[in-house]
Coordinates of C-alpha atoms in Angstrom, one line a residue:
Chain A
X1 CA 46.4 192.7 -38.9
X2 CA 44.2 189.8 -38.0
X3 CA 45.4 187.8 -41.1
X4 CA 49.0 188.6 -40.4
X5 CA 48.7 187.3 -36.8
X6 CA 47.1 184.1 -38.1
X7 CA 49.9 183.5 -40.5
X8 CA 52.5 184.2 -37.8
X9 CA 51.0 181.8 -35.3
X10 CA 50.5 179.1 -38.0
X11 CA 54.1 179.3 -38.9
X12 CA 55.1 179.1 -35.2
X13 CA 53.0 176.0 -34.8
X14 CA 54.6 174.3 -37.8
X15 CA 58.1 175.1 -36.7
X16 CA 57.5 173.8 -33.2
X17 CA 56.1 170.6 -34.6
X18 CA 59.2 170.0 -36.8
X19 CA 61.1 168.3 -33.9
X20 CA 58.6 165.5 -33.9
X21 CA 59.6 164.3 -37.4
X22 CA 61.9 161.3 -37.7
X23 CA 65.2 163.0 -38.4
X24 CA 68.5 162.0 -36.7
X25 CA 72.2 161.7 -37.4
X26 CA 73.0 158.6 -35.4
X27 CA 75.8 156.4 -36.6
X28 CA 77.1 153.1 -35.3
X29 CA 80.8 152.5 -34.8
X30 CA 82.0 148.9 -34.6
X31 CA 85.4 148.2 -33.1
X32 CA 87.2 144.9 -33.4
X33 CA 89.1 143.6 -30.5
X34 CA 90.8 140.3 -29.7
X35 CA 91.7 138.4 -26.6
X36 CA 92.6 135.0 -25.4
X37 CA 90.3 134.2 -22.5
X38 CA 90.3 137.9 -21.6
X39 CA 94.0 138.3 -21.8
X40 CA 95.8 140.4 -24.4
X41 CA 97.0 138.6 -27.4
X42 CA 100.6 137.5 -27.1
X43 CA 102.9 137.6 -30.2
X44 CA 106.0 136.7 -28.2
X45 CA 106.0 134.0 -25.5
X46 CA 103.8 131.0 -25.7
X47 CA 101.6 132.2 -22.9
X48 CA 98.2 131.0 -24.2
X49 CA 96.9 127.6 -23.5
X50 CA 94.0 126.0 -25.4
X51 CA 91.6 123.3 -24.3
X52 CA 93.9 120.6 -25.6
X53 CA 96.6 121.9 -23.3
X54 CA 98.8 123.3 -26.0
X55 CA 100.8 126.5 -25.4
X56 CA 100.8 129.0 -28.2
X57 CA 101.1 132.6 -29.3
X58 CA 99.5 134.5 -32.2
X59 CA 101.6 135.8 -35.0
X60 CA 98.9 136.3 -37.7
X61 CA 95.2 136.9 -37.5
X62 CA 93.2 137.8 -40.6
X63 CA 89.6 137.1 -41.2
X64 CA 86.6 138.1 -43.3
X65 CA 83.1 138.9 -42.0
X66 CA 80.2 139.7 -44.3
X67 CA 76.6 140.8 -44.4
X68 CA 77.0 143.1 -41.4
X69 CA 73.6 144.5 -40.6
X70 CA 71.1 145.7 -38.1
X71 CA 67.8 143.8 -37.9
X72 CA 64.8 145.5 -36.6
X73 CA 63.1 143.9 -33.5
X74 CA 60.0 143.5 -35.6
X75 CA 62.1 141.7 -38.2
X76 CA 60.4 143.8 -40.9
X77 CA 63.5 145.7 -42.1
X78 CA 67.2 145.6 -42.1
X79 CA 70.0 148.1 -42.4
X80 CA 73.2 146.9 -44.1
X81 CA 76.2 148.4 -42.4
X82 CA 78.8 146.8 -44.7
X83 CA 78.8 143.9 -47.2
X84 CA 82.3 142.6 -46.5
X85 CA 84.9 143.6 -44.0
X86 CA 88.5 142.3 -43.7
X87 CA 90.2 142.4 -40.3
X88 CA 94.0 142.1 -40.1
X89 CA 95.5 142.2 -36.7
X90 CA 98.6 143.9 -38.1
X91 CA 96.7 146.7 -39.7
X92 CA 95.0 149.1 -37.3
X93 CA 93.0 150.7 -40.1
X94 CA 90.9 147.5 -40.4
X95 CA 89.8 147.5 -36.7
X96 CA 86.7 149.6 -37.0
X97 CA 83.7 150.2 -39.2
X98 CA 81.6 153.4 -39.3
X99 CA 78.1 153.0 -40.5
X100 CA 75.9 155.5 -42.4
X101 CA 73.2 157.2 -40.5
X102 CA 70.7 154.7 -39.0
X103 CA 67.0 155.3 -39.0
X104 CA 65.2 155.4 -35.7
X105 CA 64.3 152.0 -34.4
X106 CA 65.2 149.1 -32.2
X107 CA 67.7 146.7 -33.6
X108 CA 70.1 143.8 -33.0
X109 CA 73.4 143.3 -34.8
X110 CA 74.2 140.3 -37.0
X111 CA 77.0 139.4 -39.3
X112 CA 78.3 136.3 -41.1
X113 CA 81.7 134.9 -40.3
X114 CA 83.4 134.2 -43.6
X115 CA 81.5 134.4 -47.0
X116 CA 78.6 132.3 -47.9
X117 CA 78.8 129.9 -50.8
X118 CA 77.1 132.3 -53.3
X119 CA 79.5 135.1 -52.5
X120 CA 82.7 133.1 -52.0
X121 CA 83.7 132.6 -55.6
X122 CA 87.3 132.6 -56.9
X123 CA 88.4 136.0 -58.3
X124 CA 85.2 137.7 -57.2
X125 CA 87.1 140.3 -55.2
X126 CA 90.3 140.8 -57.2
X127 CA 90.4 144.6 -56.4
X128 CA 90.0 144.1 -52.7
X129 CA 93.1 144.3 -50.4
X130 CA 92.4 140.8 -49.2
X131 CA 92.4 139.1 -52.6
X132 CA 96.1 138.1 -52.6
X133 CA 96.4 137.1 -48.9
X134 CA 93.1 135.3 -48.5
X135 CA 92.6 133.4 -51.8
X136 CA 91.7 129.7 -51.3
X137 CA 92.8 127.5 -54.2
X138 CA 90.2 126.4 -56.7
X139 CA 91.2 122.7 -56.3
X140 CA 90.4 122.9 -52.6
X141 CA 87.1 124.6 -53.1
X142 CA 87.9 128.0 -54.4
X143 CA 87.0 131.5 -53.2
X144 CA 88.6 132.9 -50.1
X145 CA 89.8 131.9 -46.7
X146 CA 87.5 132.9 -43.9
X147 CA 90.4 133.1 -41.4
X148 CA 94.1 132.8 -41.1
X149 CA 95.1 132.3 -37.5
X150 CA 98.8 131.5 -37.2
X151 CA 101.6 131.3 -34.6
X152 CA 104.0 129.1 -32.7
X153 CA 103.0 126.3 -30.4
X154 CA 104.9 124.0 -28.1
X155 CA 108.1 125.8 -29.1
X156 CA 109.0 128.9 -31.1
X157 CA 110.0 127.0 -34.3
X158 CA 106.8 124.9 -34.5
X159 CA 104.1 126.7 -36.4
X160 CA 100.3 126.2 -36.5
X161 CA 98.1 127.4 -39.3
X162 CA 94.5 127.5 -38.3
X163 CA 93.1 128.3 -41.7
X164 CA 89.3 128.1 -42.2
X165 CA 87.4 128.2 -45.4
X166 CA 85.3 126.4 -48.0
X167 CA 87.0 123.0 -47.8
X168 CA 86.0 121.0 -50.9
X169 CA 83.3 123.6 -51.6
X170 CA 81.5 123.1 -48.4
X171 CA 80.1 126.3 -46.8
X172 CA 81.6 126.6 -43.3
X173 CA 80.6 130.2 -42.8
X174 CA 78.1 130.9 -40.0
X175 CA 75.9 133.7 -38.7
X176 CA 76.7 135.6 -35.5
X177 CA 73.7 137.3 -33.9
X178 CA 73.8 139.3 -30.7
X179 CA 71.0 140.0 -28.3
X180 CA 72.4 143.4 -27.3
X181 CA 69.6 145.9 -27.9
X182 CA 70.5 148.8 -30.2
X183 CA 67.8 151.6 -29.8
X184 CA 68.0 154.7 -31.9
X185 CA 65.8 157.7 -31.6
X186 CA 66.1 161.4 -32.3
X187 CA 68.0 162.1 -29.1
X188 CA 70.5 159.2 -29.5
X189 CA 74.1 160.1 -30.0
X190 CA 76.5 158.0 -32.0
X191 CA 76.7 154.4 -30.7
X192 CA 79.9 152.4 -30.3
X193 CA 80.3 148.7 -29.9
X194 CA 83.2 146.3 -29.6
X195 CA 83.0 143.0 -31.5
X196 CA 85.3 140.9 -29.4
X197 CA 86.9 137.7 -30.5
X198 CA 88.1 135.2 -27.9
X199 CA 90.7 133.4 -29.9
X200 CA 90.8 130.4 -27.5
X201 CA 87.2 129.7 -28.1
X202 CA 88.1 128.4 -31.6
X203 CA 89.7 125.5 -30.0
X204 CA 86.9 124.3 -27.8
X205 CA 84.4 123.0 -26.6
X206 CA 84.9 120.7 -29.6
X207 CA 88.6 120.1 -29.0
X208 CA 90.6 121.3 -32.0
X209 CA 94.4 120.8 -31.9
X210 CA 96.9 123.2 -33.2
X211 CA 98.2 121.8 -36.4
X212 CA 100.3 123.1 -39.4
X213 CA 97.8 122.1 -42.1
X214 CA 94.1 121.7 -41.8
X215 CA 92.7 123.2 -44.9
X216 CA 91.6 119.9 -46.3
X217 CA 90.7 118.4 -42.9
X218 CA 86.9 118.3 -43.0
X219 CA 86.2 117.2 -39.4
X220 CA 88.5 119.9 -38.1
X221 CA 86.9 122.5 -40.3
X222 CA 83.4 121.5 -39.0
X223 CA 84.6 121.6 -35.4
X224 CA 86.0 125.1 -35.9
X225 CA 82.7 126.1 -37.4
X226 CA 80.7 124.7 -34.5
X227 CA 83.0 126.3 -31.9
X228 CA 82.7 129.6 -33.8
X229 CA 78.9 129.4 -33.7
X230 CA 79.0 128.6 -29.9
X231 CA 80.7 131.7 -28.9
X232 CA 83.9 133.1 -30.4
X233 CA 82.4 136.5 -30.8
X234 CA 80.9 138.8 -28.2
X235 CA 79.3 142.2 -28.6
X236 CA 79.9 144.8 -26.0
X237 CA 78.4 148.3 -25.9
X238 CA 81.0 151.0 -25.4
X239 CA 79.0 154.2 -25.7
X240 CA 75.2 154.2 -25.6
Chain B
X1 CA 87.5 240.8 -79.0
X2 CA 89.6 238.5 -76.8
X3 CA 86.7 236.1 -76.8
X4 CA 86.6 236.0 -80.6
X5 CA 90.3 235.3 -80.8
X6 CA 89.9 232.4 -78.4
X7 CA 87.1 231.0 -80.6
X8 CA 89.2 231.5 -83.7
X9 CA 92.1 229.7 -82.1
X10 CA 89.9 226.9 -81.0
X11 CA 88.6 226.5 -84.5
X12 CA 92.1 226.5 -85.9
X13 CA 93.2 224.0 -83.3
X14 CA 90.2 221.8 -84.1
X15 CA 91.0 221.7 -87.8
X16 CA 94.7 221.3 -87.3
X17 CA 94.1 218.3 -85.0
X18 CA 91.2 216.9 -87.0
X19 CA 93.4 214.4 -88.8
X20 CA 94.4 212.9 -85.4
X21 CA 90.8 212.3 -84.5
X22 CA 90.0 210.2 -87.6
X23 CA 88.4 206.9 -86.4
X24 CA 90.7 204.0 -87.4
X25 CA 89.0 200.9 -88.6
X26 CA 90.7 197.5 -88.2
X27 CA 90.7 194.4 -86.0
X28 CA 90.1 195.2 -82.4
X29 CA 90.3 191.5 -81.0
X30 CA 93.4 191.1 -79.0
X31 CA 93.2 187.3 -79.4
X32 CA 93.6 187.6 -83.2
X33 CA 96.8 187.4 -85.1
X34 CA 96.2 190.8 -86.8
X35 CA 95.0 192.9 -83.8
X36 CA 95.4 196.6 -84.5
X37 CA 95.8 198.4 -81.2
X38 CA 95.0 201.7 -82.8
X39 CA 91.7 200.6 -84.3
X40 CA 88.7 202.1 -82.7
X41 CA 86.1 200.4 -85.0
X42 CA 86.2 196.6 -85.8
X43 CA 85.9 196.2 -89.5
X44 CA 85.5 192.4 -89.4
X45 CA 89.0 191.8 -90.7
X46 CA 90.3 189.8 -87.7
X47 CA 92.3 186.7 -88.6
X48 CA 93.0 183.7 -86.2
X49 CA 95.8 181.1 -86.3
X50 CA 94.6 177.5 -86.2
X51 CA 95.4 176.2 -82.7
X52 CA 95.8 172.5 -82.5
X53 CA 95.2 171.3 -78.9
X54 CA 97.8 168.9 -77.4
X55 CA 96.7 165.4 -77.8
X56 CA 98.2 162.0 -77.1
X57 CA 97.0 158.5 -78.0
X58 CA 95.6 156.5 -75.1
X59 CA 97.3 153.2 -74.5
X60 CA 94.8 150.8 -73.1
X61 CA 95.7 147.8 -70.9
X62 CA 93.5 144.8 -71.1
X63 CA 93.3 143.4 -67.6
X64 CA 94.3 139.7 -67.7
X65 CA 92.0 137.1 -66.2
X66 CA 92.1 137.0 -62.4
X67 CA 94.2 140.2 -62.2
X68 CA 92.9 143.3 -60.4
X69 CA 92.8 146.7 -62.1
X70 CA 96.3 148.0 -62.9
X71 CA 97.6 150.7 -60.6
X72 CA 98.1 153.7 -62.9
X73 CA 98.7 157.1 -61.2
X74 CA 96.4 159.9 -62.3
X75 CA 99.3 162.2 -63.2
X76 CA 100.9 159.6 -65.5
X77 CA 98.2 157.9 -67.7
X78 CA 99.5 155.5 -70.3
X79 CA 99.8 157.0 -73.8
X80 CA 101.3 155.5 -76.9
X81 CA 103.7 158.4 -77.2
X82 CA 104.8 158.0 -73.5
X83 CA 105.2 154.2 -73.8
X84 CA 107.3 154.4 -77.0
X85 CA 109.4 157.1 -75.5
X86 CA 109.8 155.1 -72.3
X87 CA 110.9 152.0 -74.3
X88 CA 113.6 154.1 -76.1
X89 CA 114.9 155.5 -72.8
X90 CA 114.8 152.0 -71.2
X91 CA 117.2 150.7 -73.9
X92 CA 119.4 153.8 -74.1
X93 CA 122.7 154.0 -72.3
X94 CA 122.4 157.7 -72.3
X95 CA 121.1 157.4 -68.7
X96 CA 124.5 156.3 -67.5
X97 CA 127.4 158.6 -66.8
X98 CA 129.7 157.0 -69.4
X99 CA 126.8 156.2 -71.8
X100 CA 127.5 152.5 -71.7
X101 CA 124.8 151.1 -69.5
X102 CA 121.0 151.1 -70.1
X103 CA 118.2 149.7 -68.0
X104 CA 118.1 146.8 -70.5
X105 CA 121.7 146.1 -69.7
X106 CA 120.7 144.4 -66.4
X107 CA 117.0 143.7 -67.3
X108 CA 117.2 141.5 -70.3
X109 CA 114.1 140.5 -72.2
X110 CA 115.3 136.9 -72.7
X111 CA 115.5 136.6 -68.9
X112 CA 112.1 138.1 -68.4
X113 CA 113.8 141.4 -67.8
X114 CA 116.1 140.1 -65.1
X115 CA 119.6 138.8 -65.7
X116 CA 121.5 135.5 -65.3
X117 CA 124.2 136.9 -63.1
X118 CA 123.9 136.6 -59.3
X119 CA 124.5 140.4 -59.0
X120 CA 124.5 143.1 -61.6
X121 CA 127.6 145.2 -62.3
X122 CA 127.5 148.9 -62.8
X123 CA 129.6 151.2 -65.0
X124 CA 132.4 151.3 -62.5
X125 CA 132.7 147.6 -62.4
X126 CA 131.3 147.5 -59.0
X127 CA 129.0 144.5 -58.2
X128 CA 125.6 145.0 -56.5
X129 CA 124.4 142.9 -53.6
X130 CA 120.9 141.8 -54.8
X131 CA 119.7 139.8 -57.8
X132 CA 118.1 141.9 -60.5
X133 CA 114.3 141.5 -60.3
X134 CA 112.2 140.4 -63.2
X135 CA 110.4 143.4 -64.6
X136 CA 107.1 141.8 -65.6
X137 CA 103.5 142.7 -64.6
X138 CA 104.8 145.5 -62.5
X139 CA 101.6 147.5 -62.8
X140 CA 100.0 145.2 -60.3
X141 CA 102.7 145.6 -57.6
X142 CA 102.1 147.8 -54.6
X143 CA 105.7 148.3 -53.8
X144 CA 109.1 147.8 -55.5
X145 CA 112.6 146.5 -54.9
X146 CA 113.3 143.4 -52.8
X147 CA 112.9 145.5 -49.6
X148 CA 109.9 147.5 -50.7
X149 CA 111.8 150.7 -50.4
X150 CA 109.6 152.6 -52.9
X151 CA 105.8 152.6 -53.5
X152 CA 105.6 153.6 -57.2
X153 CA 107.3 152.7 -60.4
X154 CA 108.1 156.4 -61.0
X155 CA 110.0 156.5 -57.7
X156 CA 111.8 153.3 -58.5
X157 CA 113.3 154.6 -61.8
X158 CA 115.0 157.5 -60.1
X159 CA 117.4 155.5 -58.1
X160 CA 119.4 153.3 -60.5
X161 CA 120.4 156.4 -62.6
X162 CA 122.3 158.0 -59.7
X163 CA 123.3 154.9 -57.8
X164 CA 127.2 154.7 -57.7
X165 CA 127.1 151.0 -58.2
X166 CA 124.7 151.2 -61.1
X167 CA 124.5 154.0 -63.7
X168 CA 126.4 156.5 -61.5
X169 CA 125.1 159.5 -63.3
X170 CA 123.4 162.7 -62.1
X171 CA 120.0 163.9 -63.1
X172 CA 121.5 167.3 -64.1
X173 CA 123.8 165.5 -66.5
X174 CA 121.1 163.3 -67.9
X175 CA 118.8 166.2 -68.4
X176 CA 121.6 168.1 -70.2
X177 CA 122.3 165.1 -72.5
X178 CA 118.6 164.7 -73.4
X179 CA 118.0 168.4 -74.0
X180 CA 120.9 168.4 -76.4
X181 CA 119.2 165.7 -78.5
X182 CA 116.7 167.0 -81.0
X183 CA 115.0 163.6 -81.4
X184 CA 114.4 163.4 -77.6
X185 CA 113.2 167.0 -77.6
X186 CA 110.6 166.1 -80.1
X187 CA 109.6 162.9 -78.4
X188 CA 109.1 164.5 -75.1
X189 CA 107.2 167.3 -76.7
X190 CA 104.9 164.8 -78.3
X191 CA 104.5 162.7 -75.1
X192 CA 104.2 165.4 -72.5
X193 CA 104.0 168.8 -74.3
X194 CA 107.1 170.0 -72.6
X195 CA 110.0 172.1 -74.1
X196 CA 112.5 171.3 -71.4
X197 CA 113.2 167.6 -70.5
X198 CA 113.4 167.0 -66.8
X199 CA 113.9 164.0 -64.6
X200 CA 110.2 163.8 -63.6
X201 CA 109.2 163.2 -67.2
X202 CA 112.0 160.8 -67.9
X203 CA 110.9 158.5 -65.0
X204 CA 107.3 158.9 -66.1
X205 CA 108.0 157.7 -69.6
X206 CA 110.0 154.7 -68.4
X207 CA 107.3 153.9 -65.9
X208 CA 104.7 154.0 -68.6
X209 CA 106.8 151.5 -70.7
X210 CA 107.4 149.2 -67.7
X211 CA 103.6 149.0 -67.1
X212 CA 103.2 147.6 -70.6
X213 CA 105.6 144.7 -70.0
X214 CA 103.0 142.1 -69.4
X215 CA 103.4 138.4 -69.5
X216 CA 100.3 136.2 -69.2
X217 CA 100.5 133.7 -72.1
X218 CA 102.3 130.7 -70.6
X219 CA 101.4 127.1 -71.0
X220 CA 99.5 127.4 -67.7
X221 CA 97.5 130.3 -69.1
X222 CA 96.6 128.4 -72.2
X223 CA 95.5 125.5 -70.0
X224 CA 93.4 127.9 -68.0
X225 CA 91.8 129.0 -71.2
X226 CA 91.3 125.4 -72.1
X227 CA 93.4 125.6 -75.2
X228 CA 95.6 122.7 -74.3
X229 CA 96.2 120.2 -71.5
X230 CA 99.0 120.1 -69.0
X231 CA 101.0 116.9 -68.8
X232 CA 100.3 114.5 -65.9
X233 CA 103.6 115.6 -64.3
X234 CA 102.7 119.3 -64.6
X235 CA 99.2 118.6 -63.3
X236 CA 100.6 116.8 -60.3
X237 CA 102.9 119.7 -59.8
X238 CA 100.0 122.1 -60.0
X239 CA 98.3 120.0 -57.2
X240 CA 101.4 120.1 -55.0
X241 CA 101.7 123.8 -55.6
X242 CA 98.1 124.5 -54.7
X243 CA 97.7 122.3 -51.7
X244 CA 99.3 122.3 -48.2
X245 CA 101.6 119.5 -49.5
X246 CA 103.8 122.1 -51.3
X247 CA 102.0 125.1 -49.9
X248 CA 103.5 127.4 -52.5
X249 CA 100.1 129.2 -53.1
X250 CA 100.1 130.9 -49.7
X251 CA 102.8 133.3 -51.0
X252 CA 102.7 132.7 -54.7
X253 CA 99.0 132.5 -55.1
X254 CA 96.4 134.0 -57.4
X255 CA 96.9 134.5 -61.1
X256 CA 99.7 136.9 -60.3
X257 CA 101.7 134.2 -58.6
X258 CA 102.7 136.7 -55.9
X259 CA 101.0 138.3 -53.0
X260 CA 102.4 141.9 -52.8
X261 CA 103.7 141.0 -49.3
X262 CA 107.0 140.4 -47.5
X263 CA 108.2 137.1 -45.9
X264 CA 111.2 135.6 -44.2
X265 CA 111.2 132.3 -46.0
X266 CA 113.8 130.6 -43.8
X267 CA 117.0 131.2 -45.9
X268 CA 119.2 131.9 -42.9
X269 CA 119.1 131.3 -39.2
X270 CA 121.2 134.3 -38.2
X271 CA 124.0 136.6 -39.4
X272 CA 121.8 138.2 -42.0
X273 CA 123.9 139.9 -44.6
X274 CA 120.8 141.8 -45.8
X275 CA 118.1 142.9 -43.4
X276 CA 115.6 143.4 -46.2
X277 CA 112.3 145.1 -45.2
X278 CA 113.8 146.0 -41.8
X279 CA 116.1 148.4 -43.5
X280 CA 113.1 150.4 -44.5
X281 CA 110.8 150.0 -41.5
X282 CA 113.5 149.9 -38.8
X283 CA 111.3 147.3 -37.2
X284 CA 113.1 144.2 -35.9
X285 CA 110.0 142.1 -36.7
X286 CA 110.8 142.7 -40.4
X287 CA 114.4 141.4 -40.3
X288 CA 115.1 139.1 -43.4
X289 CA 111.7 139.7 -44.9
X290 CA 111.8 140.2 -48.7
X291 CA 109.2 140.9 -51.3
X292 CA 107.5 137.9 -52.8
X293 CA 108.5 137.7 -56.5
X294 CA 106.2 136.5 -59.2
X295 CA 106.8 132.9 -60.3
X296 CA 105.7 133.7 -63.9
X297 CA 108.6 133.1 -66.2
X298 CA 110.6 131.8 -63.3
X299 CA 112.4 129.4 -65.6
X300 CA 114.1 132.3 -67.3
X301 CA 115.1 134.3 -64.2
X302 CA 117.8 132.2 -62.5
X303 CA 119.5 132.6 -60.1
X304 CA 116.9 132.9 -57.4
X305 CA 116.1 134.7 -54.1
X306 CA 117.0 138.2 -53.3
X307 CA 120.7 137.4 -53.3
X308 CA 120.7 135.0 -56.2
X309 CA 122.0 132.2 -53.9
X310 CA 120.2 129.4 -55.8
X311 CA 121.3 128.7 -59.3
X312 CA 118.5 126.3 -60.3
X313 CA 114.9 125.6 -59.6
X314 CA 116.0 122.3 -58.1
X315 CA 117.9 124.1 -55.5
X316 CA 114.9 126.3 -54.7
X317 CA 112.6 123.3 -54.3
X318 CA 115.2 121.5 -52.2
X319 CA 115.4 124.5 -49.8
X320 CA 111.7 124.2 -49.1
X321 CA 111.8 120.4 -49.1
X322 CA 114.4 120.5 -46.4
X323 CA 112.4 122.8 -44.3
X324 CA 114.5 125.9 -44.3
X325 CA 116.1 127.7 -41.2
X326 CA 114.3 129.0 -38.2
X327 CA 114.8 132.6 -37.1
X328 CA 112.6 134.8 -34.9
X329 CA 111.0 136.5 -37.9
X330 CA 110.5 133.5 -40.1
X331 CA 107.0 133.4 -41.5
X332 CA 104.6 131.0 -39.7
X333 CA 103.6 129.9 -43.2
X334 CA 107.0 128.1 -43.2
X335 CA 105.3 125.5 -41.1
X336 CA 107.6 122.7 -42.0
X337 CA 110.7 124.3 -40.6
X338 CA 113.1 121.5 -39.6
X339 CA 110.9 118.9 -41.2
X340 CA 110.5 120.0 -44.8
X341 CA 107.8 119.2 -47.4
X342 CA 109.0 115.6 -47.6
X343 CA 108.4 115.4 -51.4
X344 CA 109.7 112.4 -53.2
X345 CA 112.1 113.0 -56.1
X346 CA 109.3 112.4 -58.6
X347 CA 107.1 115.0 -56.8
X348 CA 109.9 117.5 -56.7
X349 CA 110.3 117.1 -60.5
X350 CA 106.5 117.4 -61.0
X351 CA 106.6 120.7 -59.1
X352 CA 109.5 122.0 -61.2
X353 CA 107.7 120.9 -64.3
X354 CA 104.6 122.9 -63.2
X355 CA 106.8 125.9 -62.5
X356 CA 108.2 125.7 -66.0
X357 CA 104.7 125.7 -67.3
X358 CA 104.5 129.3 -66.1
X359 CA 107.0 130.2 -68.9
X360 CA 105.7 132.6 -71.6
X361 CA 107.8 131.9 -74.7
X362 CA 105.7 134.2 -76.7
X363 CA 106.7 137.0 -74.4
X364 CA 110.4 136.1 -74.5
X365 CA 110.7 135.7 -78.2
X366 CA 108.5 138.5 -79.6

């Protein structure tokens, strides 16, 4: 009897200690949203105005981000959420990412806008949906566009093509890091964040004009990169 | 006394019935060819017919350089038997109501499986309203027809057979004709293991054949393989094609020279005779958008555009060089609307010479 009671209470103790083990089912959901200085994106009237004073709308927005990951506060480990993600404003299915289960810890989010030089190689992603629309000709540097941002400006029949990419083989991709703390423990529910792009911030503070053809314009490509680094993207917690 | 009579009767009954209780030996396996249903004891005499499982010969596609994996539906893998059957059907006018028009009647190999008429004419002498598409490299397309009305090759094959301005037949009639033909019966049995030929398997066979119509051996391809050099004119044309000077690559890019997308390329300003993709999506934003065709073998596929309005490559280049026509749904990639590419005559000829370097003579002639 005494032995049976000992076994019973030992089992009870083991079970009650189980909840202290690091087991959770927390996932991260990333939603992509786009605005122009806080206003909804206009595909019709030329209601947006950039730093250069040009009025425009947005008819096409496609871009690639890569190496999307969580970095621990101690910088001692990372959790890759997704290697490459293609966003197409015309395709709602591209507007979110669902991560795998994330281990307990305190993190920040980081991704690369575009593809780095090692990754951005012609025909590397032939089976991806973005291969046909985002390919960047070999004679201009090869690989893939980082972004296609297109629309009308000044009047309906004048089109701009803000296409960014590896002009002449130069790597114009850049890292985006966000200070928003992402804390996960056993009691954390799924977390949801919005990655917001302010389209107007591509065109300033380094003034970039709307033009039809900039793929081989190195100074403009560099200005777009710098503007991108200075704050095109913002991370907003939605559910935490 | 009575008990004795009963015993005697039972004994008599036993001996009279004894012959019916003899244990029969024989084959007791119901799966055998000589199963004896009366046998109570298996004597090892069972015989079995040799069953040859249905087999076909896989037809393997070698993915060309720079192409993605071919889209092959799981329920219609490529087999040698299916491809050969599909080729026979493709070339057979039996699919048309009056047995005069085959698929190859409007999709001619010498024209890269298109035809040189602006519109094709069906068996009732009624003209169509769109130019016959070139049927090459179809296995890498994600939609079909100029308006993207169908998503698979199998679906696409259904329509011309019954279209009143094309083959104007019925599938009931086609099935009847095929099932009356001993050769087709055997070919379908070999390809699909079916005893009754139905429309599903007809389109499957033709789709299999169409997936094998692959053209990737042009002068350009040989140059990419470093087997020869392009001429200076062709090289300059390549540069114009792949830069924002000509800007052709944005729609006709990658090794497929198409993008599996739909664009309004500024053919008309208004009064659209054909709404294109909008007919399928019922979305006004898709008015006058048509599927980007491949430019491979473009030299052989005149006339050009969905309605065959341009007779020559010169006219096509001139359309883009002049800027095209604005309409609310014109693609923003047509960024030189009203201005044009502003190519010189020499540059236009260089661009055309490069387009001709996409011709695969080996494909056309063999």
